[in-house]
Amino acid sequence: MTDVWDVLVVGGGPAGAAAALRAKQLRPGAAVLLLDRDDFPRDKACGDGIAAHGRDELALLGLPDLIADYRPTQRLSVISPGGVRVSARVARPNHVVPRMVFDARLVEAARARGVEVRRHRVRSLTAHDGRVVVDGELTARAVVAADGAHSTLRRLLGARPTPERHTAIAVRGYADMPDDEDAQLIAMQRAGWPAYAWAFPIGDGTANVGFGMLLPTLHATGLPGRQVLHGRLAELLPRLPARDLRAHHLPLSPGRPKPGVGRVLFAGDAASLINPLTGEGIYYALLSGRLAGEAAVLSAGDPLAAYRRRLRAALGRHLFTTDVLARAAQSPGFIDAAIATAARRPEVFDLLVEVGLGAGTVPAPLAAAVVSRWIRTNLGARG
Ligand SMILES: Cc1cc2nc3c(=O)[nH]c(=O)nc-3n(C[C@H](O)[C@H](O)[C@H](O)COP(=O)(O)OP(=O)(O)OC[C@H]3O[C@@H](n4cnc5c(N)ncnc54)[C@H](O)[C@@H]3O)c2cc1C
């Protein structure tokens, strides 16, 4: 029996599994415990889209072939709120892997590396003498809170919740789709902007389809969430009737808290690390989980300071970029202009993919143009 765990991870999604895998990869002798309230395989409402950047993270975790049996998707089609369309080959292919499969594989890989995995719902947490005690029975030197969008640990530690204006909600389902369809589709919608539907073919005769919007916009309709989300999905993708519909919140990165408290490090959705422009979160969950696992075993004296430094180095400029762009993107005209530019210039298309799915930033001159355009649009709207 382990008296004190070196790293205790709460949540076995991509963030938690990455933290546990990295801790064991760097310190094979470390005692690492992974708790999840569910057994795996378990479903998670998601578009199942795994960007090339997510695959880079898998390689860093020593799992380069984890999803190699899934077909790469080479094309991306985007329809802007005003109907401008771009369809192009992505510089590096994306994958679509049902979370029922992906998360279970990650947890299994962690178990195979020596991580102890237990089914356990965490309800309480106390800290004293450089230790964290979970549910009065499990003691750890460092805890990674990777317990998702409604993080119990974040709430217990008094960290601020993601403000509603920075929270989205999305529903996903599965629909039949021919095997040879291999373009991912994102169809944005001016009504209730920002809002979009997606269809991501898996390559097995089905596609993940869904629709997402900001929470305040949904509330402003005054209608039941189910009615709005299911209705808009059916309206936007009429030829792809969806089954297994399931919705979940998306805490977007402009509403992120400090990345931890004391010896508890927040990762993935628990740290509100979802891209506000695309709703992509798996890559950021894998990345932040990996960095949290690293900090927990390599900087046991002050893991939070080390985690904050690593996170800032990896994502600081990107998060600043998406904070600014998310504000500019409140104007659908701005997105129309960006998509129209991307349709004409492949390098802008690639740049948008890097910003929307990876850790990309916008070069300074383009950033200045974006900010000044945003100010002009704002002043114009007010004047
Ligand atoms: C509809 C929808 C579509 C999306 N589409 C995409 C997409 O296509 N691509 C993409 O990259 N991102 C997408 N996202 C975002 C992505 O799903 C998340 O960013 C990602 O799941 C975050 O991973 P995580 O490990 O932080 O959290 P999660 O995957 O939510 O995992 C958290 C885990 O913590 C466990 N847990 C929770 N509370 C406790 C507790 N108290 N005790 C123990 N365990 C607990 C849960 O059981 C769960 O297993 C989408 C989100 C939604 C809602």
PDB file of N, CA, C and O and ligand atoms in Angstrom, residues 10-17 35-38 40 42 44-51 99 103 120-123 146-153 169-172 198 200 208 211 246-251 267-270 273-274 278-283 285, ligand 1:
ATOM      1  N   VAL A  10      -6.898  13.485 -10.717  1.00  0.00           N
ATOM      2  CA  VAL A  10      -8.351  13.322 -10.655  1.00  0.00           C
ATOM      3  C   VAL A  10      -8.922  13.584 -12.041  1.00  0.00           C
ATOM      4  O   VAL A  10      -8.827  14.691 -12.568  1.00  0.00           O
ATOM      5  N   GLY A  11      -9.495  12.551 -12.651  1.00  0.00           N
ATOM      6  CA  GLY A  11     -10.060  12.659 -14.001  1.00  0.00           C
ATOM      7  C   GLY A  11      -9.211  11.885 -14.996  1.00  0.00           C
ATOM      8  O   GLY A  11      -8.006  12.117 -15.112  1.00  0.00           O
ATOM      9  N   GLY A  12      -9.847  10.965 -15.716  1.00  0.00           N
ATOM     10  CA  GLY A  12      -9.115  10.117 -16.664  1.00  0.00           C
ATOM     11  C   GLY A  12      -9.383  10.469 -18.115  1.00  0.00           C
ATOM     12  O   GLY A  12      -9.215   9.632 -18.993  1.00  0.00           O
ATOM     13  N   GLY A  13      -9.783  11.737 -18.390  1.00  0.00           N
ATOM     14  CA  GLY A  13      -9.887  12.202 -19.780  1.00  0.00           C
ATOM     15  C   GLY A  13      -8.482  12.455 -20.317  1.00  0.00           C
ATOM     16  O   GLY A  13      -7.483  12.074 -19.686  1.00  0.00           O
ATOM     17  N   PRO A  14      -8.375  13.103 -21.484  1.00  0.00           N
ATOM     18  CA  PRO A  14      -7.047  13.325 -22.067  1.00  0.00           C
ATOM     19  C   PRO A  14      -6.093  14.084 -21.141  1.00  0.00           C
ATOM     20  O   PRO A  14      -4.899  13.751 -21.088  1.00  0.00           O
ATOM     21  N   ALA A  15      -6.593  15.069 -20.395  1.00  0.00           N
ATOM     22  CA  ALA A  15      -5.696  15.850 -19.529  1.00  0.00           C
ATOM     23  C   ALA A  15      -5.140  14.976 -18.406  1.00  0.00           C
ATOM     24  O   ALA A  15      -3.926  14.959 -18.154  1.00  0.00           O
ATOM     25  N   GLY A  16      -6.019  14.248 -17.744  1.00  0.00           N
ATOM     26  CA  GLY A  16      -5.576  13.426 -16.616  1.00  0.00           C
ATOM     27  C   GLY A  16      -4.689  12.277 -17.062  1.00  0.00           C
ATOM     28  O   GLY A  16      -3.650  11.992 -16.440  1.00  0.00           O
ATOM     29  N   ALA A  17      -5.075  11.625 -18.155  1.00  0.00           N
ATOM     30  CA  ALA A  17      -4.266  10.497 -18.635  1.00  0.00           C
ATOM     31  C   ALA A  17      -2.880  10.993 -19.040  1.00  0.00           C
ATOM     32  O   ALA A  17      -1.866  10.342 -18.746  1.00  0.00           O
ATOM     33  N   LEU A  35      -7.657   8.703 -10.591  1.00  0.00           N
ATOM     34  CA  LEU A  35      -9.032   8.430 -10.146  1.00  0.00           C
ATOM     35  C   LEU A  35     -10.017   8.956 -11.186  1.00  0.00           C
ATOM     36  O   LEU A  35      -9.838  10.061 -11.707  1.00  0.00           O
ATOM     37  N   ASP A  36     -11.041   8.193 -11.468  1.00  0.00           N
ATOM     38  CA  ASP A  36     -12.140   8.722 -12.275  1.00  0.00           C
ATOM     39  C   ASP A  36     -13.450   8.185 -11.701  1.00  0.00           C
ATOM     40  O   ASP A  36     -13.511   7.044 -11.230  1.00  0.00           O
ATOM     41  N   ARG A  37     -14.475   9.026 -11.776  1.00  0.00           N
ATOM     42  CA  ARG A  37     -15.772   8.598 -11.235  1.00  0.00           C
ATOM     43  C   ARG A  37     -16.394   7.498 -12.092  1.00  0.00           C
ATOM     44  O   ARG A  37     -17.317   6.811 -11.660  1.00  0.00           O
ATOM     45  N   ASP A  38     -15.900   7.346 -13.346  1.00  0.00           N
ATOM     46  CA  ASP A  38     -16.444   6.334 -14.262  1.00  0.00           C
ATOM     47  C   ASP A  38     -15.422   5.236 -14.529  1.00  0.00           C
ATOM     48  O   ASP A  38     -14.222   5.469 -14.431  1.00  0.00           O
ATOM     49  N   PHE A  40     -13.794   2.883 -17.573  1.00  0.00           N
ATOM     50  CA  PHE A  40     -13.546   3.060 -19.005  1.00  0.00           C
ATOM     51  C   PHE A  40     -13.729   1.719 -19.699  1.00  0.00           C
ATOM     52  O   PHE A  40     -13.424   0.693 -19.098  1.00  0.00           O
ATOM     53  N   ARG A  42     -15.782   4.928 -21.448  1.00  0.00           N
ATOM     54  CA  ARG A  42     -16.948   5.743 -21.133  1.00  0.00           C
ATOM     55  C   ARG A  42     -17.069   6.808 -22.230  1.00  0.00           C
ATOM     56  O   ARG A  42     -16.090   7.220 -22.824  1.00  0.00           O
ATOM     57  N   LYS A  44     -17.972  10.561 -23.848  1.00  0.00           N
ATOM     58  CA  LYS A  44     -17.840  11.979 -23.465  1.00  0.00           C
ATOM     59  C   LYS A  44     -18.362  12.783 -24.644  1.00  0.00           C
ATOM     60  O   LYS A  44     -17.940  12.533 -25.783  1.00  0.00           O
ATOM     61  N   ALA A  45     -19.281  13.701 -24.401  1.00  0.00           N
ATOM     62  CA  ALA A  45     -19.811  14.522 -25.493  1.00  0.00           C
ATOM     63  C   ALA A  45     -18.669  15.314 -26.105  1.00  0.00           C
ATOM     64  O   ALA A  45     -18.044  16.134 -25.426  1.00  0.00           O
ATOM     65  N   CYS A  46     -18.413  15.078 -27.386  1.00  0.00           N
ATOM     66  CA  CYS A  46     -17.258  15.708 -28.030  1.00  0.00           C
ATOM     67  C   CYS A  46     -17.423  15.568 -29.537  1.00  0.00           C
ATOM     68  O   CYS A  46     -18.138  14.677 -30.012  1.00  0.00           O
ATOM     69  N   GLY A  47     -16.737  16.414 -30.311  1.00  0.00           N
ATOM     70  CA  GLY A  47     -16.729  16.267 -31.761  1.00  0.00           C
ATOM     71  C   GLY A  47     -15.762  15.191 -32.215  1.00  0.00           C
ATOM     72  O   GLY A  47     -15.702  14.865 -33.392  1.00  0.00           O
ATOM     73  N   ASP A  48     -14.961  14.676 -31.277  1.00  0.00           N
ATOM     74  CA  ASP A  48     -14.010  13.580 -31.546  1.00  0.00           C
ATOM     75  C   ASP A  48     -12.891  13.986 -32.497  1.00  0.00           C
ATOM     76  O   ASP A  48     -12.139  13.122 -32.980  1.00  0.00           O
ATOM     77  N   GLY A  49     -12.773  15.280 -32.791  1.00  0.00           N
ATOM     78  CA  GLY A  49     -11.733  15.738 -33.720  1.00  0.00           C
ATOM     79  C   GLY A  49     -10.402  15.865 -32.995  1.00  0.00           C
ATOM     80  O   GLY A  49     -10.298  16.572 -31.990  1.00  0.00           O
ATOM     81  N   ILE A  50      -9.392  15.164 -33.501  1.00  0.00           N
ATOM     82  CA  ILE A  50      -8.062  15.239 -32.883  1.00  0.00           C
ATOM     83  C   ILE A  50      -7.116  15.854 -33.905  1.00  0.00           C
ATOM     84  O   ILE A  50      -6.825  15.261 -34.947  1.00  0.00           O
ATOM     85  N   ALA A  51      -6.671  17.059 -33.604  1.00  0.00           N
ATOM     86  CA  ALA A  51      -5.817  17.794 -34.532  1.00  0.00           C
ATOM     87  C   ALA A  51      -4.439  17.145 -34.582  1.00  0.00           C
ATOM     88  O   ALA A  51      -4.040  16.408 -33.681  1.00  0.00           O
ATOM     89  N   ARG A  99     -14.532   9.326 -28.607  1.00  0.00           N
ATOM     90  CA  ARG A  99     -13.924   9.439 -27.277  1.00  0.00           C
ATOM     91  C   ARG A  99     -14.079   8.153 -26.471  1.00  0.00           C
ATOM     92  O   ARG A  99     -13.272   7.886 -25.579  1.00  0.00           O
ATOM     93  N   ASP A 103     -10.247   7.794 -25.151  1.00  0.00           N
ATOM     94  CA  ASP A 103      -9.955   7.960 -23.730  1.00  0.00           C
ATOM     95  C   ASP A 103      -9.610   6.616 -23.085  1.00  0.00           C
ATOM     96  O   ASP A 103      -8.714   6.529 -22.236  1.00  0.00           O
ATOM     97  N   HIS A 120     -13.369   6.178  -8.615  1.00  0.00           N
ATOM     98  CA  HIS A 120     -13.555   6.894  -7.349  1.00  0.00           C
ATOM     99  C   HIS A 120     -14.010   8.311  -7.676  1.00  0.00           C
ATOM    100  O   HIS A 120     -13.357   9.019  -8.442  1.00  0.00           O
ATOM    101  N   ARG A 121     -15.121   8.737  -7.125  1.00  0.00           N
ATOM    102  CA  ARG A 121     -15.584  10.116  -7.336  1.00  0.00           C
ATOM    103  C   ARG A 121     -15.057  10.986  -6.192  1.00  0.00           C
ATOM    104  O   ARG A 121     -15.369  10.723  -5.021  1.00  0.00           O
ATOM    105  N   VAL A 122     -14.258  11.986  -6.509  1.00  0.00           N
ATOM    106  CA  VAL A 122     -13.670  12.844  -5.479  1.00  0.00           C
ATOM    107  C   VAL A 122     -14.705  13.863  -5.012  1.00  0.00           C
ATOM    108  O   VAL A 122     -15.372  14.508  -5.826  1.00  0.00           O
ATOM    109  N   ARG A 123     -14.811  14.001  -3.685  1.00  0.00           N
ATOM    110  CA  ARG A 123     -15.805  14.925  -3.130  1.00  0.00           C
ATOM    111  C   ARG A 123     -15.204  15.966  -2.193  1.00  0.00           C
ATOM    112  O   ARG A 123     -15.820  16.996  -1.929  1.00  0.00           O
ATOM    113  N   ALA A 146      -7.911  17.257 -13.183  1.00  0.00           N
ATOM    114  CA  ALA A 146      -8.249  17.134 -14.607  1.00  0.00           C
ATOM    115  C   ALA A 146      -9.667  16.606 -14.686  1.00  0.00           C
ATOM    116  O   ALA A 146      -9.974  15.719 -15.468  1.00  0.00           O
ATOM    117  N   ASP A 147     -10.519  17.178 -13.832  1.00  0.00           N
ATOM    118  CA  ASP A 147     -11.871  16.637 -13.694  1.00  0.00           C
ATOM    119  C   ASP A 147     -12.902  17.415 -14.510  1.00  0.00           C
ATOM    120  O   ASP A 147     -14.078  17.449 -14.157  1.00  0.00           O
ATOM    121  N   GLY A 148     -12.437  18.007 -15.612  1.00  0.00           N
ATOM    122  CA  GLY A 148     -13.358  18.463 -16.637  1.00  0.00           C
ATOM    123  C   GLY A 148     -14.037  19.806 -16.398  1.00  0.00           C
ATOM    124  O   GLY A 148     -13.701  20.561 -15.486  1.00  0.00           O
ATOM    125  N   ALA A 149     -15.009  20.082 -17.280  1.00  0.00           N
ATOM    126  CA  ALA A 149     -15.643  21.395 -17.350  1.00  0.00           C
ATOM    127  C   ALA A 149     -16.329  21.807 -16.047  1.00  0.00           C
ATOM    128  O   ALA A 149     -16.422  22.994 -15.737  1.00  0.00           O
ATOM    129  N   HIS A 150     -16.827  20.835 -15.289  1.00  0.00           N
ATOM    130  CA  HIS A 150     -17.518  21.176 -14.035  1.00  0.00           C
ATOM    131  C   HIS A 150     -16.642  20.778 -12.851  1.00  0.00           C
ATOM    132  O   HIS A 150     -17.126  20.235 -11.858  1.00  0.00           O
ATOM    133  N   SER A 151     -15.357  21.052 -12.970  1.00  0.00           N
ATOM    134  CA  SER A 151     -14.350  20.582 -12.010  1.00  0.00           C
ATOM    135  C   SER A 151     -14.761  20.763 -10.541  1.00  0.00           C
ATOM    136  O   SER A 151     -14.939  21.879 -10.058  1.00  0.00           O
ATOM    137  N   THR A 152     -14.882  19.652  -9.846  1.00  0.00           N
ATOM    138  CA  THR A 152     -15.180  19.675  -8.409  1.00  0.00           C
ATOM    139  C   THR A 152     -13.999  20.284  -7.650  1.00  0.00           C
ATOM    140  O   THR A 152     -14.171  21.074  -6.724  1.00  0.00           O
ATOM    141  N   LEU A 153     -12.770  19.914  -8.049  1.00  0.00           N
ATOM    142  CA  LEU A 153     -11.591  20.388  -7.318  1.00  0.00           C
ATOM    143  C   LEU A 153     -11.453  21.900  -7.432  1.00  0.00           C
ATOM    144  O   LEU A 153     -11.128  22.576  -6.450  1.00  0.00           O
ATOM    145  N   ILE A 169     -21.865  25.918 -25.107  1.00  0.00           N
ATOM    146  CA  ILE A 169     -22.535  24.630 -24.913  1.00  0.00           C
ATOM    147  C   ILE A 169     -22.699  24.012 -26.302  1.00  0.00           C
ATOM    148  O   ILE A 169     -22.957  24.731 -27.273  1.00  0.00           O
ATOM    149  N   ALA A 170     -22.503  22.710 -26.376  1.00  0.00           N
ATOM    150  CA  ALA A 170     -22.607  22.070 -27.689  1.00  0.00           C
ATOM    151  C   ALA A 170     -23.223  20.696 -27.532  1.00  0.00           C
ATOM    152  O   ALA A 170     -23.085  20.044 -26.496  1.00  0.00           O
ATOM    153  N   VAL A 171     -23.922  20.290 -28.603  1.00  0.00           N
ATOM    154  CA  VAL A 171     -24.494  18.948 -28.635  1.00  0.00           C
ATOM    155  C   VAL A 171     -23.817  18.185 -29.767  1.00  0.00           C
ATOM    156  O   VAL A 171     -23.498  18.753 -30.808  1.00  0.00           O
ATOM    157  N   ARG A 172     -23.554  16.927 -29.520  1.00  0.00           N
ATOM    158  CA  ARG A 172     -22.999  16.101 -30.603  1.00  0.00           C
ATOM    159  C   ARG A 172     -23.832  14.832 -30.754  1.00  0.00           C
ATOM    160  O   ARG A 172     -24.516  14.392 -29.835  1.00  0.00           O
ATOM    161  N   TRP A 198     -20.969  21.185 -37.138  1.00  0.00           N
ATOM    162  CA  TRP A 198     -19.844  20.480 -37.766  1.00  0.00           C
ATOM    163  C   TRP A 198     -20.284  19.087 -38.200  1.00  0.00           C
ATOM    164  O   TRP A 198     -21.268  18.536 -37.696  1.00  0.00           O
ATOM    165  N   PHE A 200     -17.866  15.677 -38.918  1.00  0.00           N
ATOM    166  CA  PHE A 200     -16.508  15.126 -38.967  1.00  0.00           C
ATOM    167  C   PHE A 200     -16.590  13.628 -39.292  1.00  0.00           C
ATOM    168  O   PHE A 200     -16.875  12.802 -38.403  1.00  0.00           O
ATOM    169  N   ASN A 208     -19.266  12.176 -36.829  1.00  0.00           N
ATOM    170  CA  ASN A 208     -19.663  12.910 -35.629  1.00  0.00           C
ATOM    171  C   ASN A 208     -20.232  14.239 -36.121  1.00  0.00           C
ATOM    172  O   ASN A 208     -19.570  14.950 -36.887  1.00  0.00           O
ATOM    173  N   PHE A 211     -23.552  20.758 -32.953  1.00  0.00           N
ATOM    174  CA  PHE A 211     -23.833  22.196 -33.042  1.00  0.00           C
ATOM    175  C   PHE A 211     -23.492  22.833 -31.693  1.00  0.00           C
ATOM    176  O   PHE A 211     -23.823  22.283 -30.638  1.00  0.00           O
ATOM    177  N   ARG A 246     -25.930  14.163 -27.315  1.00  0.00           N
ATOM    178  CA  ARG A 246     -25.435  14.377 -25.951  1.00  0.00           C
ATOM    179  C   ARG A 246     -24.769  15.752 -25.890  1.00  0.00           C
ATOM    180  O   ARG A 246     -23.979  16.084 -26.783  1.00  0.00           O
ATOM    181  N   ALA A 247     -25.070  16.548 -24.875  1.00  0.00           N
ATOM    182  CA  ALA A 247     -24.534  17.919 -24.802  1.00  0.00           C
ATOM    183  C   ALA A 247     -23.639  18.091 -23.577  1.00  0.00           C
ATOM    184  O   ALA A 247     -23.721  17.337 -22.611  1.00  0.00           O
ATOM    185  N   HIS A 248     -22.796  19.119 -23.646  1.00  0.00           N
ATOM    186  CA  HIS A 248     -21.883  19.392 -22.531  1.00  0.00           C
ATOM    187  C   HIS A 248     -21.410  20.841 -22.637  1.00  0.00           C
ATOM    188  O   HIS A 248     -21.421  21.425 -23.725  1.00  0.00           O
ATOM    189  N   HIS A 249     -20.961  21.406 -21.518  1.00  0.00           N
ATOM    190  CA  HIS A 249     -20.414  22.766 -21.534  1.00  0.00           C
ATOM    191  C   HIS A 249     -18.956  22.777 -22.017  1.00  0.00           C
ATOM    192  O   HIS A 249     -18.237  21.792 -21.841  1.00  0.00           O
ATOM    193  N   LEU A 250     -18.553  23.927 -22.572  1.00  0.00           N
ATOM    194  CA  LEU A 250     -17.152  24.128 -22.979  1.00  0.00           C
ATOM    195  C   LEU A 250     -16.630  25.396 -22.303  1.00  0.00           C
ATOM    196  O   LEU A 250     -17.017  26.511 -22.693  1.00  0.00           O
ATOM    197  N   PRO A 251     -15.766  25.268 -21.283  1.00  0.00           N
ATOM    198  CA  PRO A 251     -15.182  26.459 -20.656  1.00  0.00           C
ATOM    199  C   PRO A 251     -14.056  27.007 -21.535  1.00  0.00           C
ATOM    200  O   PRO A 251     -13.039  26.350 -21.735  1.00  0.00           O
ATOM    201  N   ALA A 267      -5.716  21.255 -15.086  1.00  0.00           N
ATOM    202  CA  ALA A 267      -5.336  20.939 -16.477  1.00  0.00           C
ATOM    203  C   ALA A 267      -6.585  20.705 -17.317  1.00  0.00           C
ATOM    204  O   ALA A 267      -7.643  20.323 -16.800  1.00  0.00           O
ATOM    205  N   GLY A 268      -6.451  20.925 -18.622  1.00  0.00           N
ATOM    206  CA  GLY A 268      -7.557  20.670 -19.546  1.00  0.00           C
ATOM    207  C   GLY A 268      -8.755  21.556 -19.259  1.00  0.00           C
ATOM    208  O   GLY A 268      -8.622  22.745 -18.936  1.00  0.00           O
ATOM    209  N   ASP A 269      -9.953  20.992 -19.391  1.00  0.00           N
ATOM    210  CA  ASP A 269     -11.171  21.779 -19.187  1.00  0.00           C
ATOM    211  C   ASP A 269     -11.254  22.339 -17.763  1.00  0.00           C
ATOM    212  O   ASP A 269     -11.856  23.395 -17.546  1.00  0.00           O
ATOM    213  N   ALA A 270     -10.675  21.651 -16.793  1.00  0.00           N
ATOM    214  CA  ALA A 270     -10.689  22.161 -15.413  1.00  0.00           C
ATOM    215  C   ALA A 270      -9.925  23.481 -15.333  1.00  0.00           C
ATOM    216  O   ALA A 270     -10.141  24.277 -14.421  1.00  0.00           O
ATOM    217  N   LEU A 273      -9.212  25.457 -20.717  1.00  0.00           N
ATOM    218  CA  LEU A 273      -8.266  25.612 -21.829  1.00  0.00           C
ATOM    219  C   LEU A 273      -8.872  25.173 -23.161  1.00  0.00           C
ATOM    220  O   LEU A 273      -8.269  24.406 -23.905  1.00  0.00           O
ATOM    221  N   ILE A 274     -10.070  25.659 -23.456  1.00  0.00           N
ATOM    222  CA  ILE A 274     -10.676  25.354 -24.755  1.00  0.00           C
ATOM    223  C   ILE A 274     -10.545  26.581 -25.664  1.00  0.00           C
ATOM    224  O   ILE A 274     -10.797  27.716 -25.230  1.00  0.00           O
ATOM    225  N   THR A 278     -12.662  27.816 -31.917  1.00  0.00           N
ATOM    226  CA  THR A 278     -13.040  26.544 -32.543  1.00  0.00           C
ATOM    227  C   THR A 278     -13.714  25.557 -31.601  1.00  0.00           C
ATOM    228  O   THR A 278     -14.299  24.576 -32.059  1.00  0.00           O
ATOM    229  N   GLY A 279     -13.568  25.758 -30.294  1.00  0.00           N
ATOM    230  CA  GLY A 279     -14.108  24.766 -29.348  1.00  0.00           C
ATOM    231  C   GLY A 279     -13.198  23.557 -29.209  1.00  0.00           C
ATOM    232  O   GLY A 279     -13.564  22.562 -28.599  1.00  0.00           O
ATOM    233  N   GLU A 280     -11.986  23.635 -29.764  1.00  0.00           N
ATOM    234  CA  GLU A 280     -11.051  22.518 -29.647  1.00  0.00           C
ATOM    235  C   GLU A 280     -10.437  22.496 -28.252  1.00  0.00           C
ATOM    236  O   GLU A 280     -10.018  23.534 -27.733  1.00  0.00           O
ATOM    237  N   GLY A 281     -10.411  21.325 -27.637  1.00  0.00           N
ATOM    238  CA  GLY A 281      -9.859  21.253 -26.274  1.00  0.00           C
ATOM    239  C   GLY A 281      -8.963  20.056 -26.032  1.00  0.00           C
ATOM    240  O   GLY A 281      -8.223  20.031 -25.050  1.00  0.00           O
ATOM    241  N   ILE A 282      -9.006  19.058 -26.930  1.00  0.00           N
ATOM    242  CA  ILE A 282      -8.239  17.831 -26.659  1.00  0.00           C
ATOM    243  C   ILE A 282      -6.737  18.106 -26.676  1.00  0.00           C
ATOM    244  O   ILE A 282      -5.999  17.664 -25.794  1.00  0.00           O
ATOM    245  N   TYR A 283      -6.293  18.863 -27.673  1.00  0.00           N
ATOM    246  CA  TYR A 283      -4.855  19.162 -27.746  1.00  0.00           C
ATOM    247  C   TYR A 283      -4.399  19.904 -26.484  1.00  0.00           C
ATOM    248  O   TYR A 283      -3.377  19.559 -25.874  1.00  0.00           O
ATOM    249  N   ALA A 285      -5.781  19.885 -23.612  1.00  0.00           N
ATOM    250  CA  ALA A 285      -5.881  18.987 -22.454  1.00  0.00           C
ATOM    251  C   ALA A 285      -4.639  18.092 -22.387  1.00  0.00           C
ATOM    252  O   ALA A 285      -4.027  17.934 -21.321  1.00  0.00           O
TER     253      ALA A 285
HETATM  254  C1  LIG B   1     -20.028  18.763 -27.857  1.00  0.00           C
HETATM  255  C2  LIG B   1     -18.555  19.018 -27.746  1.00  0.00           C
HETATM  256  C3  LIG B   1     -17.756  18.873 -28.881  1.00  0.00           C
HETATM  257  C4  LIG B   1     -16.358  19.030 -28.775  1.00  0.00           C
HETATM  258  N1  LIG B   1     -15.605  18.759 -29.867  1.00  0.00           N
HETATM  259  C5  LIG B   1     -14.252  18.767 -29.767  1.00  0.00           C
HETATM  260  C6  LIG B   1     -13.450  18.336 -30.851  1.00  0.00           C
HETATM  261  O1  LIG B   1     -13.931  17.906 -31.897  1.00  0.00           O
HETATM  262  N2  LIG B   1     -12.113  18.385 -30.697  1.00  0.00           N
HETATM  263  C7  LIG B   1     -11.517  18.823 -29.553  1.00  0.00           C
HETATM  264  O2  LIG B   1     -10.290  18.886 -29.478  1.00  0.00           O
HETATM  265  N3  LIG B   1     -12.271  19.210 -28.479  1.00  0.00           N
HETATM  266  C8  LIG B   1     -13.612  19.168 -28.554  1.00  0.00           C
HETATM  267  N4  LIG B   1     -14.377  19.481 -27.461  1.00  0.00           N
HETATM  268  C9  LIG B   1     -13.698  19.814 -26.188  1.00  0.00           C
HETATM  269  C10 LIG B   1     -13.176  18.533 -25.507  1.00  0.00           C
HETATM  270  O3  LIG B   1     -14.224  17.598 -25.402  1.00  0.00           O
HETATM  271  C11 LIG B   1     -12.617  18.841 -24.104  1.00  0.00           C
HETATM  272  O4  LIG B   1     -11.804  19.977 -24.174  1.00  0.00           O
HETATM  273  C12 LIG B   1     -11.819  17.672 -23.559  1.00  0.00           C
HETATM  274  O5  LIG B   1     -12.649  16.579 -23.296  1.00  0.00           O
HETATM  275  C13 LIG B   1     -11.093  18.066 -22.271  1.00  0.00           C
HETATM  276  O6  LIG B   1     -10.471  16.939 -21.697  1.00  0.00           O
HETATM  277  P1  LIG B   1     -10.300  16.850 -20.104  1.00  0.00           P
HETATM  278  O7  LIG B   1      -9.458  15.647 -19.877  1.00  0.00           O
HETATM  279  O8  LIG B   1      -9.869  18.153 -19.568  1.00  0.00           O
HETATM  280  O9  LIG B   1     -11.781  16.634 -19.535  1.00  0.00           O
HETATM  281  P2  LIG B   1     -12.808  15.441 -19.764  1.00  0.00           P
HETATM  282  O10 LIG B   1     -12.554  14.774 -21.042  1.00  0.00           O
HETATM  283  O11 LIG B   1     -14.153  16.022 -19.514  1.00  0.00           O
HETATM  284  O12 LIG B   1     -12.469  14.403 -18.606  1.00  0.00           O
HETATM  285  C14 LIG B   1     -12.747  14.691 -17.259  1.00  0.00           C
HETATM  286  C15 LIG B   1     -12.845  13.388 -16.491  1.00  0.00           C
HETATM  287  O13 LIG B   1     -12.985  13.696 -15.104  1.00  0.00           O
HETATM  288  C16 LIG B   1     -13.884  12.772 -14.521  1.00  0.00           C
HETATM  289  N5  LIG B   1     -14.422  13.414 -13.312  1.00  0.00           N
HETATM  290  C17 LIG B   1     -15.196  14.504 -13.242  1.00  0.00           C
HETATM  291  N6  LIG B   1     -15.459  14.807 -11.965  1.00  0.00           N
HETATM  292  C18 LIG B   1     -14.824  13.871 -11.214  1.00  0.00           C
HETATM  293  C19 LIG B   1     -14.727  13.656  -9.810  1.00  0.00           C
HETATM  294  N7  LIG B   1     -15.308  14.459  -8.918  1.00  0.00           N
HETATM  295  N8  LIG B   1     -14.004  12.594  -9.362  1.00  0.00           N
HETATM  296  C20 LIG B   1     -13.389  11.765 -10.263  1.00  0.00           C
HETATM  297  N9  LIG B   1     -13.461  11.937 -11.601  1.00  0.00           N
HETATM  298  C21 LIG B   1     -14.173  12.979 -12.070  1.00  0.00           C
HETATM  299  C22 LIG B   1     -14.909  12.513 -15.611  1.00  0.00           C
HETATM  300  O14 LIG B   1     -15.580  11.276 -15.430  1.00  0.00           O
HETATM  301  C23 LIG B   1     -14.034  12.551 -16.873  1.00  0.00           C
HETATM  302  O15 LIG B   1     -13.628  11.240 -17.242  1.00  0.00           O
HETATM  303  C24 LIG B   1     -15.770  19.389 -27.531  1.00  0.00           C
HETATM  304  C25 LIG B   1     -16.586  19.582 -26.412  1.00  0.00           C
HETATM  305  C26 LIG B   1     -17.965  19.391 -26.510  1.00  0.00           C
HETATM  306  C27 LIG B   1     -18.809  19.554 -25.290  1.00  0.00           C
END
